Tab-separated table of C-alpha atoms in Angstrom:
chain	number	residue	atom	x	y	z
A	9	MET	CA	95.075	60.162	92.822
A	10	LYS	CA	94.795	59.411	96.730
A	11	ARG	CA	91.261	59.071	97.935
A	12	LYS	CA	90.210	61.109	100.986
A	13	THR	CA	89.075	59.753	104.059
A	14	ALA	CA	85.690	59.997	105.811
A	15	GLY	CA	87.330	62.301	107.972
A	16	GLY	CA	88.933	64.628	105.457
A	17	LEU	CA	85.753	64.805	103.540
A	18	ALA	CA	83.801	65.904	106.542
A	19	PHE	CA	86.657	68.365	107.355
A	20	ASP	CA	86.083	69.899	103.824
A	21	LEU	CA	82.355	69.852	104.022
A	22	LEU	CA	82.543	71.906	107.288
A	23	ASN	CA	84.950	74.076	105.596
A	24	TYR	CA	82.620	74.765	102.657
A	25	ILE	CA	79.602	75.356	104.739
A	26	PHE	CA	81.635	77.958	107.125
A	27	MET	CA	83.042	79.496	104.042
A	28	VAL	CA	79.272	79.851	102.599
A	29	ILE	CA	78.018	81.256	106.061
A	30	VAL	CA	80.868	83.929	106.063
A	31	LEU	CA	80.082	84.747	102.596
A	32	CYS	CA	76.529	85.394	103.279
A	33	ILE	CA	77.313	87.592	106.336
A	34	MET	CA	79.772	89.737	104.307
A	35	VAL	CA	77.561	89.977	101.065
A	36	LEU	CA	73.890	90.175	102.256
A	37	PRO	CA	74.221	93.445	103.957
A	38	PHE	CA	75.716	95.132	100.804
A	39	LEU	CA	73.337	93.448	98.587
A	40	TYR	CA	70.489	94.892	100.923
A	41	ILE	CA	71.927	98.387	100.626
A	42	VAL	CA	72.368	98.062	97.080
A	43	SER	CA	68.833	96.968	96.392
A	44	PHE	CA	67.353	99.330	98.748
A	45	SER	CA	68.999	102.235	96.922
A	46	LEU	CA	67.805	101.225	93.576
A	47	SER	CA	64.046	100.608	94.728
A	48	ASP	CA	61.267	102.816	93.697
A	49	PRO	CA	60.356	104.513	96.977
A	50	SER	CA	56.634	103.851	96.193
A	51	ARG	CA	56.865	100.256	96.061
A	52	LEU	CA	58.937	99.753	99.318
A	53	LYS	CA	56.867	98.337	102.065
A	54	GLY	CA	59.801	97.614	104.729
A	55	GLY	CA	61.697	94.395	105.430
A	56	PHE	CA	64.970	93.117	104.139
A	57	VAL	CA	65.001	93.844	100.448
A	58	LEU	CA	67.528	91.599	98.498
A	59	ILE	CA	65.822	92.424	95.122
A	60	PRO	CA	65.215	95.877	94.070
A	61	ALA	CA	61.327	96.754	94.212
A	62	GLY	CA	61.233	98.373	90.656
A	63	LEU	CA	64.135	100.083	89.504
A	64	SER	CA	65.005	103.907	89.979
A	65	PHE	CA	68.074	105.742	89.736
A	66	ASP	CA	66.743	108.880	91.559
A	67	ALA	CA	68.545	108.469	94.794
A	68	TYR	CA	71.884	108.433	92.761
A	69	LYS	CA	70.816	111.398	90.586
A	70	LEU	CA	69.858	113.475	93.813
A	71	ALA	CA	72.936	112.308	95.604
A	72	PHE	CA	75.496	113.724	92.588
A	73	LYS	CA	73.603	116.943	92.716
A	74	ASP	CA	75.192	117.692	95.981
A	75	PRO	CA	78.518	119.624	95.541
A	76	ALA	CA	79.645	118.177	98.577
A	77	ILE	CA	79.630	114.558	97.439
A	78	VAL	CA	81.171	115.538	94.148
A	79	GLN	CA	84.275	117.233	95.943
A	80	GLY	CA	84.303	114.375	98.525
A	81	ILE	CA	85.216	111.964	95.583
A	82	PHE	CA	87.890	114.212	94.450
A	83	ILE	CA	89.463	114.383	97.612
A	84	SER	CA	89.052	110.794	98.331
A	85	VAL	CA	90.739	109.813	94.954
A	86	ALA	CA	93.355	112.280	95.363
A	87	ARG	CA	94.399	111.098	98.899
A	88	THR	CA	94.359	107.309	97.540
A	89	LEU	CA	96.668	107.949	94.860
A	90	VAL	CA	98.999	110.496	96.350
A	91	GLY	CA	99.328	109.029	99.984
A	92	PRO	CA	100.152	105.282	99.216
A	93	ALA	CA	102.579	106.309	96.581
A	94	LEU	CA	104.710	108.640	99.023
A	95	MET	CA	104.314	106.139	101.841
A	96	LEU	CA	105.720	103.393	99.461
A	97	LEU	CA	108.698	105.505	98.575
A	98	VAL	CA	109.514	106.801	102.064
A	99	THR	CA	108.699	103.641	103.933
A	100	SER	CA	110.639	101.368	101.417
A	101	MET	CA	113.689	103.464	101.532
A	102	ALA	CA	113.484	103.539	105.371
A	103	GLY	CA	113.179	99.804	105.364
A	104	TYR	CA	116.190	99.549	103.250
A	105	VAL	CA	118.453	101.654	105.315
A	106	LEU	CA	117.624	99.678	108.562
A	107	THR	CA	119.109	96.651	106.827
A	108	ARG	CA	122.540	98.099	106.569
A	109	ASN	CA	124.418	97.036	109.612
A	110	GLU	CA	126.934	99.142	108.648
A	111	LEU	CA	125.125	102.264	109.412
A	112	VAL	CA	126.078	104.356	112.304
A	113	GLY	CA	123.516	103.898	115.089
A	114	VAL	CA	121.328	101.435	113.243
A	115	ARG	CA	120.674	99.176	116.238
A	116	PHE	CA	119.209	102.263	118.032
A	117	LEU	CA	117.272	103.272	115.051
A	118	ARG	CA	115.359	99.569	114.800
A	119	LYS	CA	114.408	99.818	118.553
A	120	PHE	CA	113.297	103.380	118.215
A	121	PHE	CA	110.915	102.528	115.532
A	122	VAL	CA	109.561	99.428	117.098
A	123	PHE	CA	109.019	101.381	120.408
A	124	THR	CA	106.996	103.739	118.533
A	125	LEU	CA	104.858	100.630	117.775
A	126	TYR	CA	103.859	100.329	121.434
A	127	ILE	CA	103.840	103.844	122.664
A	128	SER	CA	102.292	106.562	121.114
A	129	SER	CA	102.366	110.442	122.122
A	130	GLY	CA	98.298	110.764	122.084
A	131	LEU	CA	95.625	112.516	119.894
A	132	ILE	CA	96.545	116.207	121.641
A	133	PRO	CA	99.957	116.147	121.066
A	134	LEU	CA	99.749	115.040	117.632
A	135	TYR	CA	97.090	117.572	116.793
A	136	LEU	CA	99.527	120.549	118.486
A	137	VAL	CA	102.261	119.169	116.247
A	138	MET	CA	99.972	119.468	112.918
A	139	ASN	CA	99.070	123.067	113.904
A	140	TYR	CA	102.728	123.883	114.666
A	141	LEU	CA	103.491	122.937	110.914
A	142	ASN	CA	100.541	124.594	109.593
A	143	LEU	CA	99.029	121.583	108.371
A	144	LEU	CA	95.418	122.185	109.843
A	145	GLY	CA	93.079	122.831	107.136
A	146	THR	CA	95.090	121.927	104.237
A	147	PHE	CA	95.140	118.427	101.996
A	148	MET	CA	98.729	117.585	102.918
A	149	VAL	CA	97.371	116.593	106.582
A	150	TYR	CA	96.034	113.417	104.896
A	151	ILE	CA	99.518	112.754	103.463
A	152	LEU	CA	102.511	113.453	105.458
A	153	PRO	CA	101.503	111.991	108.728
A	154	ALA	CA	100.731	108.817	106.705
A	155	ALA	CA	104.168	108.960	104.786
A	156	VAL	CA	105.991	106.726	107.359
A	157	SER	CA	104.380	103.597	108.379
A	158	VAL	CA	106.460	101.552	111.102
A	159	PHE	CA	104.735	98.406	110.621
A	160	ASN	CA	105.062	98.625	106.743
A	161	MET	CA	108.603	99.476	107.316
A	162	ILE	CA	109.350	96.328	109.381
A	163	LEU	CA	107.636	94.200	106.568
A	164	ILE	CA	109.809	95.641	104.136
A	165	LYS	CA	112.796	95.399	106.208
A	166	THR	CA	112.132	91.737	106.917
A	167	TYR	CA	111.650	90.897	103.323
A	168	ILE	CA	114.877	92.540	102.094
A	169	GLU	CA	116.944	90.906	104.906
A	170	GLY	CA	115.659	87.449	103.262
A	171	MET	CA	116.691	88.171	99.998
A	172	PRO	CA	119.898	86.445	98.468
A	173	LYS	CA	123.124	88.608	99.439
A	174	GLY	CA	124.572	87.868	95.869
A	175	LEU	CA	122.057	90.299	94.421
A	176	GLU	CA	123.880	93.120	96.229
A	177	GLU	CA	127.520	92.114	96.150
A	178	ALA	CA	126.767	91.323	92.073
A	179	ALA	CA	125.574	94.943	91.875
A	180	VAL	CA	128.151	96.586	93.977
A	181	MET	CA	131.023	94.501	92.052
A	182	ASP	CA	129.512	96.341	88.773
A	183	GLY	CA	129.662	99.750	90.554
A	184	ALA	CA	126.263	100.381	91.501
A	185	ASN	CA	125.914	103.152	94.504
A	186	GLU	CA	123.249	102.864	97.140
A	187	PHE	CA	120.382	104.654	94.990
A	188	VAL	CA	121.276	102.349	92.007
A	189	LEU	CA	121.463	99.238	94.172
A	190	PHE	CA	117.988	100.474	95.978
A	191	PHE	CA	116.026	101.200	92.829
A	192	ARG	CA	117.272	99.033	90.290
A	193	VAL	CA	118.021	96.260	92.290
A	194	ILE	CA	116.321	95.940	95.744
A	195	PHE	CA	113.074	97.733	94.872
A	196	PRO	CA	111.818	95.323	91.794
A	197	VAL	CA	112.604	92.309	93.634
A	198	CYS	CA	110.491	93.592	96.459
A	199	LEU	CA	107.412	93.561	94.403
A	200	PRO	CA	105.428	91.212	96.536
A	201	VAL	CA	105.892	93.101	99.923
A	202	LEU	CA	105.234	96.300	98.193
A	203	ALA	CA	102.249	95.370	96.434
A	204	ALA	CA	100.815	94.281	100.000
A	205	VAL	CA	101.687	97.457	101.837
A	206	THR	CA	100.274	99.588	98.881
A	207	LEU	CA	97.228	97.626	98.854
A	208	PHE	CA	96.585	98.338	102.544
A	209	GLU	CA	97.415	101.827	102.377
A	210	SER	CA	95.130	102.537	99.660
A	211	VAL	CA	92.397	100.941	101.742
A	212	ASN	CA	93.014	102.923	104.674
A	213	GLN	CA	93.276	106.219	102.733
A	214	TRP	CA	90.251	105.540	101.032
A	215	ASN	CA	87.834	104.400	104.204
A	216	ALA	CA	89.643	107.403	106.526
A	217	PHE	CA	87.499	109.893	107.781
A	218	ILE	CA	88.607	110.593	111.482
A	219	ASP	CA	91.317	112.521	110.340
A	220	THR	CA	88.901	114.825	108.324
A	221	GLN	CA	86.899	115.193	111.660
A	222	ILE	CA	89.760	115.997	113.558
A	223	TYR	CA	92.023	118.439	111.494
A	224	ASN	CA	89.746	119.754	108.673
A	225	THR	CA	86.127	120.144	109.825
A	226	MET	CA	86.885	123.906	109.313
A	227	SER	CA	87.446	123.176	105.365
A	228	PRO	CA	84.330	121.738	103.773
A	229	ASN	CA	86.086	121.635	100.370
A	230	LEU	CA	88.675	119.193	101.859
A	231	PHE	CA	85.988	116.647	103.433
A	232	SER	CA	86.576	113.078	101.766
A	233	LEU	CA	83.537	111.108	100.820
A	234	GLN	CA	83.554	108.890	103.908
A	235	TYR	CA	83.291	112.156	106.102
A	236	VAL	CA	80.267	113.332	103.840
A	237	LEU	CA	78.681	109.950	104.400
A	238	TYR	CA	79.284	110.052	108.039
A	239	ASN	CA	77.882	113.678	108.330
A	240	THR	CA	74.777	112.279	106.126
A	241	LEU	CA	74.080	109.386	108.138
A	242	ASN	CA	74.042	111.428	111.452
A	243	SER	CA	72.279	114.416	110.205
A	244	THR	CA	68.600	114.989	110.004
A	245	THR	CA	68.535	117.865	107.822
A	246	SER	CA	71.568	117.150	105.268
A	247	ASN	CA	72.045	119.012	102.090
A	248	LEU	CA	70.467	116.145	100.159
A	249	GLU	CA	67.127	116.645	102.014
A	250	LEU	CA	67.531	120.276	100.852
A	251	LEU	CA	68.109	119.446	97.545
A	252	LYS	CA	65.042	116.933	97.478
A	253	SER	CA	62.668	119.812	98.712
A	254	GLN	CA	63.845	121.713	95.728
A	255	VAL	CA	62.446	118.907	93.174
A	256	SER	CA	59.060	119.016	92.031
A	257	ASN	CA	56.458	117.402	93.983
A	258	ASN	CA	55.365	115.546	90.944
A	259	GLN	CA	58.095	113.525	90.769
A	260	ASN	CA	58.371	109.957	92.505
A	261	ILE	CA	61.699	111.123	94.218
A	262	ALA	CA	64.010	109.263	96.560
A	263	THR	CA	63.453	109.090	100.331
A	264	PRO	CA	65.935	110.126	102.724
A	265	GLN	CA	66.780	106.537	103.549
A	266	SER	CA	67.278	105.550	100.072
A	267	LEU	CA	69.749	108.578	99.404
A	268	LYS	CA	71.866	107.573	102.584
A	269	MET	CA	71.684	104.163	101.107
A	270	ALA	CA	73.024	105.512	97.659
A	271	ILE	CA	75.787	107.400	99.074
A	272	THR	CA	76.970	104.498	101.056
A	273	VAL	CA	77.109	102.555	97.709
A	274	ILE	CA	78.871	105.502	96.126
A	275	THR	CA	81.368	105.340	98.802
A	276	VAL	CA	82.164	101.546	98.762
A	277	LEU	CA	81.741	100.743	95.088
A	278	PRO	CA	85.062	102.327	93.798
A	279	ILE	CA	87.326	100.341	96.211
A	280	ALA	CA	85.279	97.322	95.743
A	281	CYS	CA	85.934	97.623	92.080
A	282	VAL	CA	89.572	98.533	92.390
A	283	TYR	CA	90.423	95.967	94.921
A	284	PRO	CA	90.403	92.641	92.526
A	285	PHE	CA	92.775	94.343	90.340
A	286	LEU	CA	95.213	95.091	93.172
A	287	GLN	CA	94.589	91.701	94.641
A	288	ARG	CA	95.497	90.182	91.210
A	289	PHE	CA	98.733	92.304	91.125
A	290	PHE	CA	99.375	91.109	94.602
A	291	MET	CA	99.132	87.345	93.514
A	292	LYS	CA	101.340	88.080	90.593
A	293	GLY	CA	103.718	89.832	92.843
A	294	LEU	CA	104.016	86.775	95.037
A	295	LEU	CA	104.483	84.271	92.235
A	296	ILE	CA	107.239	86.526	90.760
A	297	GLY	CA	108.786	86.939	94.323
A	298	SER	CA	108.852	83.036	95.098
A	299	ILE	CA	111.397	82.431	92.089
A	300	LYS	CA	114.580	83.144	93.499
A	301	GLY	CA	118.036	81.382	93.262
């Protein structure tokens, strides 16, 4: 085994130090939020909390008593499941179509889609289109605008173009039409890039709240969990504080600050738990996709 030089060891050491610093920057704020939300309010003395002062779940109990949070969880989970599924189907099919050089006007379509990456219509025309389509105040306003992602489409198109042409030729010789060719040959082989774009879209759907603020402020039953958190962090008299006022004064209940911390944890924890499983599937897809020939 070849021994590393002094320069190589120094480079590795600097890399380790840099990664530890990055890890601390990323983990410590979330650790503070979790510890603060689990701390006993009577034992909090201010400062940076890394270990819970006591252990109290009052903030979480109080948070889940708010119907807005329960409804927000349902909406966020629903859009995180439906949105990426529809985007994957539509975008992958569009990416496949753009690889067909025999398609009439395919060169124009490629330039047209790339053009939309640099030039957009703006917020007001988009709002008017959503209003014209009667999507305002509906759940589908979260799903349909995200059904086509040009960036993901280009990724899928590029990946398909790099596949061996023999796969398509063999399927065509066996009598496969375009639908069979796509769903039974192309789609399974594109697993790595499909896993990547699904992961990205799932995170985007879960973290989205601007679309709720623009399109669905008039429909509280369609508020996403992120938007509920946004309202809670920006309001001084939230529903959670009203719930707090209804609790007996003899109980050691949570403070408004610990309630906000608890809602933040509720918002971040689901995607943080799911992400490692998606990442493992993504890495497995990369290994499968790397075996060609």
